Amino acid sequence: MVSEQVYVALMHYPCYNKTGAVVTTAITNLDLHDIARVSKTFNLGGYFVVNPQPAQRELAGKILSHWTSGYGSEYNPNRGEALSVVKVVPELEDAISAIEAVSGARPKIIATAARQGGGVASFSEMRELIKEGPHLILFGTGWGLTDEFLSVCDYRLEPVAGLAGYNHLPVRSAVAIILDRLLGYR
Amino acid sequence: MVSEQVYVALMHYPCYNKTGAVVTTAITNLDLHDIARVSKTFNLGGYFVVNPQPAQRELAGKILSHWTSGYGSEYNPNRGEALSVVKVVPELEDAISAIEAVSGARPKIIATAARQGGGVASFSEMRELIKEGPHLILFGTGWGLTDEFLSVCDYRLEPVAGLAGYNHLPVRSAVAIILDRLLGYR
């Protein structure tokens, strides 16, 4: 199935903050849960949480183990099932290597951004492209991935355009809409 | 614009809990924020948070005023812009009356559920139907709206089907996907 060759990564670095400075953002509990549940719904190959700070990765690990093997796994097994798709890694290259180890090919990297940018691929183009080998879709946090970082990805996906100019979707909602547009039933 | 005649309501009663009992669920901060931002992105007429418990409505009111008129409105005005679409009401009938007061017609009520049910409308059917007058789309919390409640709505929308049997989308993600399917660019 095409979806098993599709992976998402939630990037906590290098992201802009409110003032335009480049920072590492913090991992949030809801980003783990909601994006894992959406990833499981669309039957992805996996969901990588990328954060260079060891204390942040440790916190994420504690949350995940609560639901996948701790008390939460008995209280609500559906959460454990979803959160088992999450892997917490320090750098994007770790996610790429993990995908390569499973699929035998280096994934193409698809950047997403709320901002407009040059040379974007449309959703209908990308829906076809992802049928050819593994693809890793990156989502930024904070005020978005840096321009420099976006420019070195293999593709940049068109933004999810709103209907009246408001352009501040939560990353959790952007992941849901983008995966539905790329993989949902039509 | 069609979208301005579309409203969503997040229902905290009558919902099933884990054991199948009918309960009032608690309002969560992220449901306010994420669904407001998605509602604003899709330029809806409004987002109603329906909860019969006064203490719950008071809590929601405090959160909203922080972002729409308190410190949050200066810290991050985009949040205030989104949260200004939220109205907290005790009962569904209050939401219906408010819509009727603005649009001059009683809205048709569209139920959503993750569970399969009889007589559902497809997304493509509903995309056409919502062009005719005001519509209010209901989303359940907890383990979903009760069967009895769903059965008295004007329409029931088909579930967002996953690709491999996992059927536990967060309500926040379901709202994003459903609004995109009904109102997003095609």
mmCIF file of C-alpha atoms in Angstrom:
data_model
loop_
_atom_site.group_PDB
_atom_site.id
_atom_site.type_symbol
_atom_site.label_atom_id
_atom_site.label_comp_id
_atom_site.label_asym_id
_atom_site.label_seq_id
_atom_site.Cartn_x
_atom_site.Cartn_y
_atom_site.Cartn_z
ATOM 1 C CA MET A 1 0.000 0.000 0.000
ATOM 2 C CA VAL A 2 1.323 3.461 -0.945
ATOM 3 C CA SER A 3 0.655 4.857 2.529
ATOM 4 C CA GLU A 4 3.175 2.504 4.157
ATOM 5 C CA GLN A 5 5.925 4.174 2.131
ATOM 6 C CA VAL A 6 4.871 7.594 3.438
ATOM 7 C CA TYR A 7 6.373 8.939 6.678
ATOM 8 C CA VAL A 8 5.935 12.213 8.523
ATOM 9 C CA ALA A 9 8.426 14.098 10.670
ATOM 10 C CA LEU A 10 7.577 16.846 13.128
ATOM 11 C CA MET A 11 10.610 19.144 13.163
ATOM 12 C CA HIS A 12 11.466 21.102 16.313
ATOM 13 C CA TYR A 13 14.625 22.566 14.764
ATOM 14 C CA PRO A 14 15.531 24.700 12.781
ATOM 15 C CA CYS A 15 12.341 26.730 13.282
ATOM 16 C CA TYR A 16 11.602 30.410 13.497
ATOM 17 C CA ASN A 17 10.151 31.825 16.670
ATOM 18 C CA LYS A 18 7.803 34.789 16.834
ATOM 19 C CA THR A 19 10.617 37.294 16.390
ATOM 20 C CA GLY A 20 12.229 35.473 13.444
ATOM 21 C CA ALA A 21 15.096 33.987 15.472
ATOM 22 C CA VAL A 22 16.044 30.345 14.764
ATOM 23 C CA VAL A 23 15.269 28.138 17.764
ATOM 24 C CA THR A 24 14.532 24.618 18.954
ATOM 25 C CA THR A 25 10.863 24.418 19.937
ATOM 26 C CA ALA A 26 9.451 22.249 22.721
ATOM 27 C CA ILE A 27 7.714 18.933 22.177
ATOM 28 C CA THR A 28 4.027 19.067 23.165
ATOM 29 C CA ASN A 29 1.906 16.193 24.400
ATOM 30 C CA LEU A 30 -0.915 16.881 21.933
ATOM 31 C CA ASP A 31 1.405 16.899 18.930
ATOM 32 C CA LEU A 32 2.490 13.394 19.915
ATOM 33 C CA HIS A 33 -1.077 12.095 20.357
ATOM 34 C CA ASP A 34 -2.945 13.817 17.550
ATOM 35 C CA ILE A 35 -0.359 13.309 14.835
ATOM 36 C CA ALA A 36 0.159 9.673 15.897
ATOM 37 C CA ARG A 37 -3.580 9.001 15.672
ATOM 38 C CA VAL A 38 -3.784 10.645 12.249
ATOM 39 C CA SER A 39 -0.676 8.729 11.085
ATOM 40 C CA LYS A 40 -2.251 5.463 12.223
ATOM 41 C CA THR A 41 -5.572 6.349 10.557
ATOM 42 C CA PHE A 42 -3.783 6.870 7.242
ATOM 43 C CA ASN A 43 -1.632 3.768 7.787
ATOM 44 C CA LEU A 44 1.725 5.542 7.422
ATOM 45 C CA GLY A 45 5.100 3.859 7.633
ATOM 46 C CA GLY A 46 5.904 5.944 10.709
ATOM 47 C CA TYR A 47 5.926 9.288 12.501
ATOM 48 C CA PHE A 48 9.264 10.779 13.542
ATOM 49 C CA VAL A 49 9.540 13.425 16.236
ATOM 50 C CA VAL A 50 12.805 15.246 15.567
ATOM 51 C CA ASN A 51 14.356 17.242 18.395
ATOM 52 C CA PRO A 52 18.088 17.800 19.063
ATOM 53 C CA GLN A 53 17.660 18.391 22.816
ATOM 54 C CA PRO A 54 18.180 15.251 24.960
ATOM 55 C CA ALA A 55 15.876 16.437 27.779
ATOM 56 C CA GLN A 56 13.057 16.970 25.289
ATOM 57 C CA ARG A 57 13.504 13.526 23.789
ATOM 58 C CA GLU A 58 13.531 12.011 27.257
ATOM 59 C CA LEU A 59 10.229 13.703 28.114
ATOM 60 C CA ALA A 60 8.660 12.440 24.891
ATOM 61 C CA GLY A 61 9.954 8.954 25.654
ATOM 62 C CA LYS A 62 8.256 8.982 29.061
ATOM 63 C CA ILE A 63 4.929 10.022 27.562
ATOM 64 C CA LEU A 64 5.167 7.359 24.874
ATOM 65 C CA SER A 65 6.059 4.554 27.266
ATOM 66 C CA HIS A 66 3.114 5.455 29.524
ATOM 67 C CA TRP A 67 0.755 4.740 26.621
ATOM 68 C CA THR A 68 2.580 1.935 24.862
ATOM 69 C CA SER A 69 3.648 -0.181 27.854
ATOM 70 C CA GLY A 70 2.604 1.610 31.067
ATOM 71 C CA TYR A 71 -0.774 2.135 32.721
ATOM 72 C CA GLY A 72 -2.148 4.003 29.714
ATOM 73 C CA SER A 73 -1.768 0.927 27.537
ATOM 74 C CA GLU A 74 -4.386 -0.831 29.674
ATOM 75 C CA TYR A 75 -6.578 2.211 30.241
ATOM 76 C CA ASN A 76 -6.837 3.034 26.537
ATOM 77 C CA PRO A 77 -5.156 0.515 24.209
ATOM 78 C CA ASN A 78 -6.128 2.572 21.114
ATOM 79 C CA ARG A 79 -3.681 5.242 22.174
ATOM 80 C CA GLY A 80 -0.866 2.764 22.553
ATOM 81 C CA GLU A 81 -1.647 1.396 19.105
ATOM 82 C CA ALA A 82 -1.336 4.902 17.630
ATOM 83 C CA LEU A 83 1.683 5.996 19.665
ATOM 84 C CA SER A 84 3.601 2.858 18.719
ATOM 85 C CA VAL A 85 4.191 4.479 15.296
ATOM 86 C CA VAL A 86 6.187 7.319 16.898
ATOM 87 C CA LYS A 87 9.991 7.376 16.913
ATOM 88 C CA VAL A 88 11.864 10.171 18.676
ATOM 89 C CA VAL A 89 15.193 11.051 17.052
ATOM 90 C CA PRO A 90 17.773 13.858 17.396
ATOM 91 C CA GLU A 91 18.175 14.736 13.721
ATOM 92 C CA LEU A 92 16.433 14.428 10.383
ATOM 93 C CA GLU A 93 19.264 12.249 9.116
ATOM 94 C CA ASP A 94 18.341 9.644 11.754
ATOM 95 C CA ALA A 95 14.815 9.466 10.379
ATOM 96 C CA ILE A 96 16.138 9.160 6.832
ATOM 97 C CA SER A 97 18.483 6.325 7.843
ATOM 98 C CA ALA A 98 15.691 4.481 9.646
ATOM 99 C CA ILE A 99 13.454 4.663 6.569
ATOM 100 C CA GLU A 100 16.304 3.568 4.310
ATOM 101 C CA ALA A 101 16.928 0.572 6.568
ATOM 102 C CA VAL A 102 13.298 -0.552 6.194
ATOM 103 C CA SER A 103 12.579 0.289 2.568
ATOM 104 C CA GLY A 104 16.003 -0.105 0.977
ATOM 105 C CA ALA A 105 15.867 3.352 -0.608
ATOM 106 C CA ARG A 106 16.582 6.860 0.604
ATOM 107 C CA PRO A 107 13.252 8.699 0.977
ATOM 108 C CA LYS A 108 12.514 11.839 -1.016
ATOM 109 C CA ILE A 109 12.003 14.760 1.350
ATOM 110 C CA ILE A 110 8.818 16.819 1.038
ATOM 111 C CA ALA A 111 8.760 20.155 2.827
ATOM 112 C CA THR A 112 5.514 21.808 3.885
ATOM 113 C CA ALA A 113 4.987 25.414 4.876
ATOM 114 C CA ALA A 114 2.106 27.789 5.461
ATOM 115 C CA ARG A 115 4.072 30.496 3.622
ATOM 116 C CA GLN A 116 3.992 30.688 -0.160
ATOM 117 C CA GLY A 117 7.226 29.784 -1.903
ATOM 118 C CA GLY A 118 8.679 29.169 -5.351
ATOM 119 C CA GLY A 119 8.485 25.865 -7.220
ATOM 120 C CA VAL A 120 5.830 24.187 -5.152
ATOM 121 C CA ALA A 121 4.236 20.865 -6.095
ATOM 122 C CA SER A 122 0.437 20.720 -6.081
ATOM 123 C CA PHE A 123 -1.464 18.147 -4.031
ATOM 124 C CA SER A 124 -2.550 16.302 -7.175
ATOM 125 C CA GLU A 125 1.048 16.145 -8.454
ATOM 126 C CA MET A 126 2.309 14.912 -5.099
ATOM 127 C CA ARG A 127 -0.469 12.317 -4.867
ATOM 128 C CA GLU A 128 1.093 10.691 -7.932
ATOM 129 C CA LEU A 129 4.739 11.239 -6.981
ATOM 130 C CA ILE A 130 4.447 9.441 -3.641
ATOM 131 C CA LYS A 131 3.566 6.222 -5.417
ATOM 132 C CA GLU A 132 7.244 5.942 -6.437
ATOM 133 C CA GLY A 133 9.248 4.825 -3.414
ATOM 134 C CA PRO A 134 9.491 6.147 0.146
ATOM 135 C CA HIS A 135 8.674 9.771 0.970
ATOM 136 C CA LEU A 136 9.146 11.707 4.178
ATOM 137 C CA ILE A 137 6.917 14.747 4.725
ATOM 138 C CA LEU A 138 8.306 17.410 7.073
ATOM 139 C CA PHE A 139 6.158 19.657 9.254
ATOM 140 C CA GLY A 140 7.578 22.643 11.095
ATOM 141 C CA THR A 141 6.665 23.887 14.558
ATOM 142 C CA GLY A 142 6.851 27.358 16.100
ATOM 143 C CA TRP A 143 6.675 29.944 13.306
ATOM 144 C CA GLY A 144 7.741 27.381 10.685
ATOM 145 C CA LEU A 145 10.892 25.778 9.257
ATOM 146 C CA THR A 146 13.610 28.162 8.104
ATOM 147 C CA ASP A 147 13.764 29.201 4.448
ATOM 148 C CA GLU A 148 17.283 27.833 4.147
ATOM 149 C CA PHE A 149 16.143 24.434 5.373
ATOM 150 C CA LEU A 150 13.071 24.365 3.103
ATOM 151 C CA SER A 151 15.193 25.183 0.066
ATOM 152 C CA VAL A 152 17.278 21.993 0.300
ATOM 153 C CA CYS A 153 14.331 19.566 0.379
ATOM 154 C CA ASP A 154 13.444 17.548 -2.737
ATOM 155 C CA TYR A 155 9.948 19.024 -3.020
ATOM 156 C CA ARG A 156 7.943 21.750 -1.446
ATOM 157 C CA LEU A 157 4.208 21.125 -1.204
ATOM 158 C CA GLU A 158 1.745 23.928 -1.868
ATOM 159 C CA PRO A 159 0.271 25.455 1.293
ATOM 160 C CA VAL A 160 -3.229 24.566 2.523
ATOM 161 C CA ALA A 161 -4.947 27.790 1.522
ATOM 162 C CA GLY A 162 -7.719 29.150 3.690
ATOM 163 C CA LEU A 163 -10.840 30.725 2.260
ATOM 164 C CA ALA A 164 -10.512 34.255 3.593
ATOM 165 C CA GLY A 165 -6.891 35.053 4.290
ATOM 166 C CA TYR A 166 -6.464 33.546 7.772
ATOM 167 C CA ASN A 167 -3.319 31.440 7.496
ATOM 168 C CA HIS A 168 -2.609 30.032 10.965
ATOM 169 C CA LEU A 169 -3.657 26.388 11.031
ATOM 170 C CA PRO A 170 -2.339 24.335 13.935
ATOM 171 C CA VAL A 171 0.348 21.932 12.720
ATOM 172 C CA ARG A 172 -1.883 19.107 13.985
ATOM 173 C CA SER A 173 -4.689 20.194 11.645
ATOM 174 C CA ALA A 174 -2.308 20.785 8.734
ATOM 175 C CA VAL A 175 -1.018 17.210 9.057
ATOM 176 C CA ALA A 176 -4.603 15.871 9.042
ATOM 177 C CA ILE A 177 -5.648 17.855 5.968
ATOM 178 C CA ILE A 178 -2.436 17.188 4.020
ATOM 179 C CA LEU A 179 -2.497 13.426 4.637
ATOM 180 C CA ASP A 180 -6.170 13.305 3.673
ATOM 181 C CA ARG A 181 -5.447 15.187 0.445
ATOM 182 C CA LEU A 182 -2.512 12.906 -0.411
ATOM 183 C CA LEU A 183 -3.845 9.549 0.777
ATOM 184 C CA GLY A 184 -7.565 9.796 1.646
ATOM 185 C CA TYR A 185 -10.257 8.128 -0.430
ATOM 186 C CA ARG A 186 -11.368 10.097 -3.489
ATOM 187 C CA MET B 1 -19.709 32.745 0.377
ATOM 188 C CA VAL B 2 -21.071 29.263 1.200
ATOM 189 C CA SER B 3 -18.682 28.842 4.118
ATOM 190 C CA GLU B 4 -20.243 31.714 6.050
ATOM 191 C CA GLN B 5 -23.504 29.761 6.189
ATOM 192 C CA VAL B 6 -21.699 26.765 7.699
ATOM 193 C CA TYR B 7 -21.323 26.479 11.472
ATOM 194 C CA VAL B 8 -19.783 23.814 13.686
ATOM 195 C CA ALA B 9 -20.753 22.784 17.201
ATOM 196 C CA LEU B 10 -18.612 20.769 19.574
ATOM 197 C CA MET B 11 -21.055 18.799 21.713
ATOM 198 C CA HIS B 12 -20.113 17.858 25.277
ATOM 199 C CA TYR B 13 -23.495 16.240 25.937
ATOM 200 C CA PRO B 14 -25.103 13.740 25.331
ATOM 201 C CA CYS B 15 -21.943 11.681 24.761
ATOM 202 C CA TYR B 16 -20.918 8.154 25.599
ATOM 203 C CA ASN B 17 -17.999 7.583 27.898
ATOM 204 C CA LYS B 18 -15.661 4.611 27.701
ATOM 205 C CA THR B 19 -18.135 2.293 29.386
ATOM 206 C CA GLY B 20 -21.120 3.350 27.246
ATOM 207 C CA ALA B 21 -22.736 5.551 29.916
ATOM 208 C CA VAL B 22 -24.164 8.906 28.788
ATOM 209 C CA VAL B 23 -22.188 11.780 30.280
ATOM 210 C CA THR B 24 -21.224 15.432 29.945
ATOM 211 C CA THR B 25 -17.566 15.624 28.900
ATOM 212 C CA ALA B 26 -15.130 18.358 29.918
ATOM 213 C CA ILE B 27 -14.135 21.274 27.695
ATOM 214 C CA THR B 28 -10.447 21.143 26.750
ATOM 215 C CA ASN B 29 -8.208 24.073 25.932
ATOM 216 C CA LEU B 30 -6.915 22.539 22.712
ATOM 217 C CA ASP B 31 -10.409 21.874 21.370
ATOM 218 C CA LEU B 32 -11.120 25.576 21.732
ATOM 219 C CA HIS B 33 -7.908 26.673 19.996
ATOM 220 C CA ASP B 34 -7.522 24.115 17.244
ATOM 221 C CA ILE B 35 -11.146 24.040 16.115
ATOM 222 C CA ALA B 36 -11.347 27.856 16.241
ATOM 223 C CA ARG B 37 -8.252 28.161 14.037
ATOM 224 C CA VAL B 38 -9.635 25.625 11.563
ATOM 225 C CA SER B 39 -13.047 27.380 11.588
ATOM 226 C CA LYS B 40 -11.371 30.697 10.868
ATOM 227 C CA THR B 41 -9.241 29.155 8.106
ATOM 228 C CA PHE B 42 -12.378 27.868 6.390
ATOM 229 C CA ASN B 43 -14.201 31.146 7.025
ATOM 230 C CA LEU B 44 -17.162 29.587 8.864
ATOM 231 C CA GLY B 45 -20.112 31.517 10.226
ATOM 232 C CA GLY B 46 -19.153 30.428 13.743
ATOM 233 C CA TYR B 47 -18.045 27.714 16.167
ATOM 234 C CA PHE B 48 -20.327 26.811 19.082
ATOM 235 C CA VAL B 49 -19.050 25.034 22.166
ATOM 236 C CA VAL B 50 -22.085 23.344 23.715
ATOM 237 C CA ASN B 51 -21.892 22.336 27.364
ATOM 238 C CA PRO B 52 -24.764 22.267 29.895
ATOM 239 C CA GLN B 53 -22.507 22.696 32.950
ATOM 240 C CA PRO B 54 -22.137 26.334 34.107
ATOM 241 C CA ALA B 55 -18.663 25.806 35.635
ATOM 242 C CA GLN B 56 -17.409 24.396 32.342
ATOM 243 C CA ARG B 57 -18.779 27.315 30.365
ATOM 244 C CA GLU B 58 -17.216 29.736 32.841
ATOM 245 C CA LEU B 59 -13.801 28.108 32.392
ATOM 246 C CA ALA B 60 -14.113 28.305 28.616
ATOM 247 C CA GLY B 61 -15.128 31.955 28.915
ATOM 248 C CA LYS B 62 -11.978 32.751 30.902
ATOM 249 C CA ILE B 63 -9.745 31.101 28.332
ATOM 250 C CA LEU B 64 -11.469 32.917 25.483
ATOM 251 C CA SER B 65 -11.281 36.335 27.121
ATOM 252 C CA HIS B 66 -7.552 35.877 27.787
ATOM 253 C CA TRP B 67 -6.975 35.584 24.050
ATOM 254 C CA THR B 68 -9.641 37.922 22.704
ATOM 255 C CA SER B 69 -9.265 40.852 25.121
ATOM 256 C CA GLY B 70 -6.642 39.965 27.770
ATOM 257 C CA TYR B 71 -2.850 39.677 27.627
ATOM 258 C CA GLY B 72 -2.995 36.943 24.972
ATOM 259 C CA SER B 73 -4.617 39.325 22.512
ATOM 260 C CA GLU B 74 -1.430 41.413 22.516
ATOM 261 C CA TYR B 75 0.979 38.498 22.750
ATOM 262 C CA ASN B 76 -0.547 36.670 19.778
ATOM 263 C CA PRO B 77 -3.349 38.534 17.988
ATOM 264 C CA ASN B 78 -3.860 35.653 15.510
ATOM 265 C CA ARG B 79 -5.256 33.564 18.330
ATOM 266 C CA GLY B 80 -7.709 36.249 19.325
ATOM 267 C CA GLU B 81 -8.822 36.538 15.728
ATOM 268 C CA ALA B 82 -9.547 32.800 15.625
ATOM 269 C CA LEU B 83 -11.090 32.534 19.097
ATOM 270 C CA SER B 84 -13.459 35.418 18.380
ATOM 271 C CA VAL B 85 -15.525 32.971 16.293
ATOM 272 C CA VAL B 86 -16.269 30.824 19.384
ATOM 273 C CA LYS B 87 -19.555 31.054 21.274
ATOM 274 C CA VAL B 88 -20.114 29.005 24.410
ATOM 275 C CA VAL B 89 -23.735 27.954 24.950
ATOM 276 C CA PRO B 90 -25.583 25.540 27.265
ATOM 277 C CA GLU B 91 -27.688 23.721 24.692
ATOM 278 C CA LEU B 92 -27.832 22.977 20.986
ATOM 279 C CA GLU B 93 -31.071 24.931 20.723
ATOM 280 C CA ASP B 94 -29.155 28.086 21.734
ATOM 281 C CA ALA B 95 -26.791 27.615 18.815
ATOM 282 C CA ILE B 96 -29.707 27.042 16.445
ATOM 283 C CA SER B 97 -31.451 30.209 17.640
ATOM 284 C CA ALA B 98 -28.282 32.266 17.263
ATOM 285 C CA ILE B 99 -27.841 31.080 13.675
ATOM 286 C CA GLU B 100 -31.502 31.719 12.902
ATOM 287 C CA ALA B 101 -31.160 35.270 14.253
ATOM 288 C CA VAL B 102 -28.268 35.972 11.848
ATOM 289 C CA SER B 103 -29.354 34.127 8.731
ATOM 290 C CA GLY B 104 -33.130 34.302 8.989
ATOM 291 C CA ALA B 105 -33.542 30.546 8.565
ATOM 292 C CA ARG B 106 -33.325 27.581 10.878
ATOM 293 C CA PRO B 107 -30.105 25.659 10.059
ATOM 294 C CA LYS B 108 -30.202 22.049 8.924
ATOM 295 C CA ILE B 109 -28.389 19.847 11.422
ATOM 296 C CA ILE B 110 -25.625 17.550 10.170
ATOM 297 C CA ALA B 111 -24.447 14.841 12.538
ATOM 298 C CA THR B 112 -20.995 13.306 12.287
ATOM 299 C CA ALA B 113 -19.759 10.091 13.839
ATOM 300 C CA ALA B 114 -16.805 7.768 13.554
ATOM 301 C CA ARG B 115 -19.227 4.825 13.725
ATOM 302 C CA GLN B 116 -20.990 3.593 10.605
ATOM 303 C CA GLY B 117 -24.733 4.224 10.508
ATOM 304 C CA GLY B 118 -27.727 3.961 8.215
ATOM 305 C CA GLY B 119 -28.724 6.589 5.652
ATOM 306 C CA VAL B 120 -25.511 8.566 5.613
ATOM 307 C CA ALA B 121 -24.845 11.383 3.136
ATOM 308 C CA SER B 122 -21.548 11.251 1.240
ATOM 309 C CA PHE B 123 -19.078 14.140 1.307
ATOM 310 C CA SER B 124 -19.819 14.976 -2.338
ATOM 311 C CA GLU B 125 -23.586 15.035 -1.669
ATOM 312 C CA MET B 126 -23.114 17.225 1.388
ATOM 313 C CA ARG B 127 -20.779 19.577 -0.504
ATOM 314 C CA GLU B 128 -23.773 20.412 -2.717
ATOM 315 C CA LEU B 129 -26.431 20.406 0.009
ATOM 316 C CA ILE B 130 -24.660 23.015 2.136
ATOM 317 C CA LYS B 131 -25.021 25.554 -0.655
ATOM 318 C CA GLU B 132 -28.721 25.816 0.227
ATOM 319 C CA GLY B 133 -29.055 27.869 3.403
ATOM 320 C CA PRO B 134 -27.445 27.600 6.820
ATOM 321 C CA HIS B 135 -26.055 24.290 8.113
ATOM 322 C CA LEU B 136 -24.748 23.338 11.528
ATOM 323 C CA ILE B 137 -22.316 20.417 11.714
ATOM 324 C CA LEU B 138 -22.170 18.609 15.073
ATOM 325 C CA PHE B 139 -19.084 16.900 16.441
ATOM 326 C CA GLY B 140 -19.175 14.645 19.495
ATOM 327 C CA THR B 141 -16.592 14.339 22.246
ATOM 328 C CA GLY B 142 -15.728 11.464 24.566
ATOM 329 C CA TRP B 143 -16.762 8.199 22.887
ATOM 330 C CA GLY B 144 -19.176 9.988 20.540
ATOM 331 C CA LEU B 145 -22.721 11.378 20.448
ATOM 332 C CA THR B 146 -25.478 8.986 21.495
ATOM 333 C CA ASP B 147 -27.326 6.995 18.838
ATOM 334 C CA GLU B 148 -30.633 8.487 19.925
ATOM 335 C CA PHE B 149 -29.280 11.998 19.446
ATOM 336 C CA LEU B 150 -27.742 11.210 16.051
ATOM 337 C CA SER B 151 -31.018 9.751 14.807
ATOM 338 C CA VAL B 152 -32.953 13.016 15.131
ATOM 339 C CA CYS B 153 -30.530 15.161 13.090
ATOM 340 C CA ASP B 154 -31.439 16.166 9.514
ATOM 341 C CA TYR B 155 -28.444 14.408 7.982
ATOM 342 C CA ARG B 156 -25.711 12.070 9.043
ATOM 343 C CA LEU B 157 -22.401 12.474 7.243
ATOM 344 C CA GLU B 158 -20.381 9.423 6.245
ATOM 345 C CA PRO B 159 -17.425 8.710 8.566
ATOM 346 C CA VAL B 160 -13.859 9.650 7.614
ATOM 347 C CA ALA B 161 -12.620 6.166 6.814
ATOM 348 C CA GLY B 162 -9.053 5.247 7.637
ATOM 349 C CA LEU B 163 -6.930 3.099 5.353
ATOM 350 C CA ALA B 164 -6.292 0.133 7.598
ATOM 351 C CA GLY B 165 -9.042 -0.198 10.182
ATOM 352 C CA TYR B 166 -7.826 2.247 12.851
ATOM 353 C CA ASN B 167 -10.835 4.425 13.576
ATOM 354 C CA HIS B 168 -9.854 6.780 16.404
ATOM 355 C CA LEU B 169 -9.186 10.213 14.944
ATOM 356 C CA PRO B 170 -9.051 13.079 17.442
ATOM 357 C CA VAL B 171 -12.166 15.232 17.090
ATOM 358 C CA ARG B 172 -9.819 18.142 16.254
ATOM 359 C CA SER B 173 -8.442 16.238 13.251
ATOM 360 C CA ALA B 174 -11.900 15.047 12.178
ATOM 361 C CA VAL B 175 -13.125 18.657 12.084
ATOM 362 C CA ALA B 176 -10.120 19.676 9.949
ATOM 363 C CA ILE B 177 -10.570 16.855 7.437
ATOM 364 C CA ILE B 178 -14.363 17.188 7.216
ATOM 365 C CA LEU B 179 -14.276 20.961 6.664
ATOM 366 C CA ASP B 180 -11.581 20.549 4.038
ATOM 367 C CA ARG B 181 -13.652 17.901 2.237
ATOM 368 C CA LEU B 182 -16.781 20.061 2.347
ATOM 369 C CA LEU B 183 -15.294 23.523 1.753
ATOM 370 C CA GLY B 184 -11.614 23.258 0.716
ATOM 371 C CA TYR B 185 -10.411 24.078 -2.775
ATOM 372 C CA ARG B 186 -10.757 21.273 -5.315
#
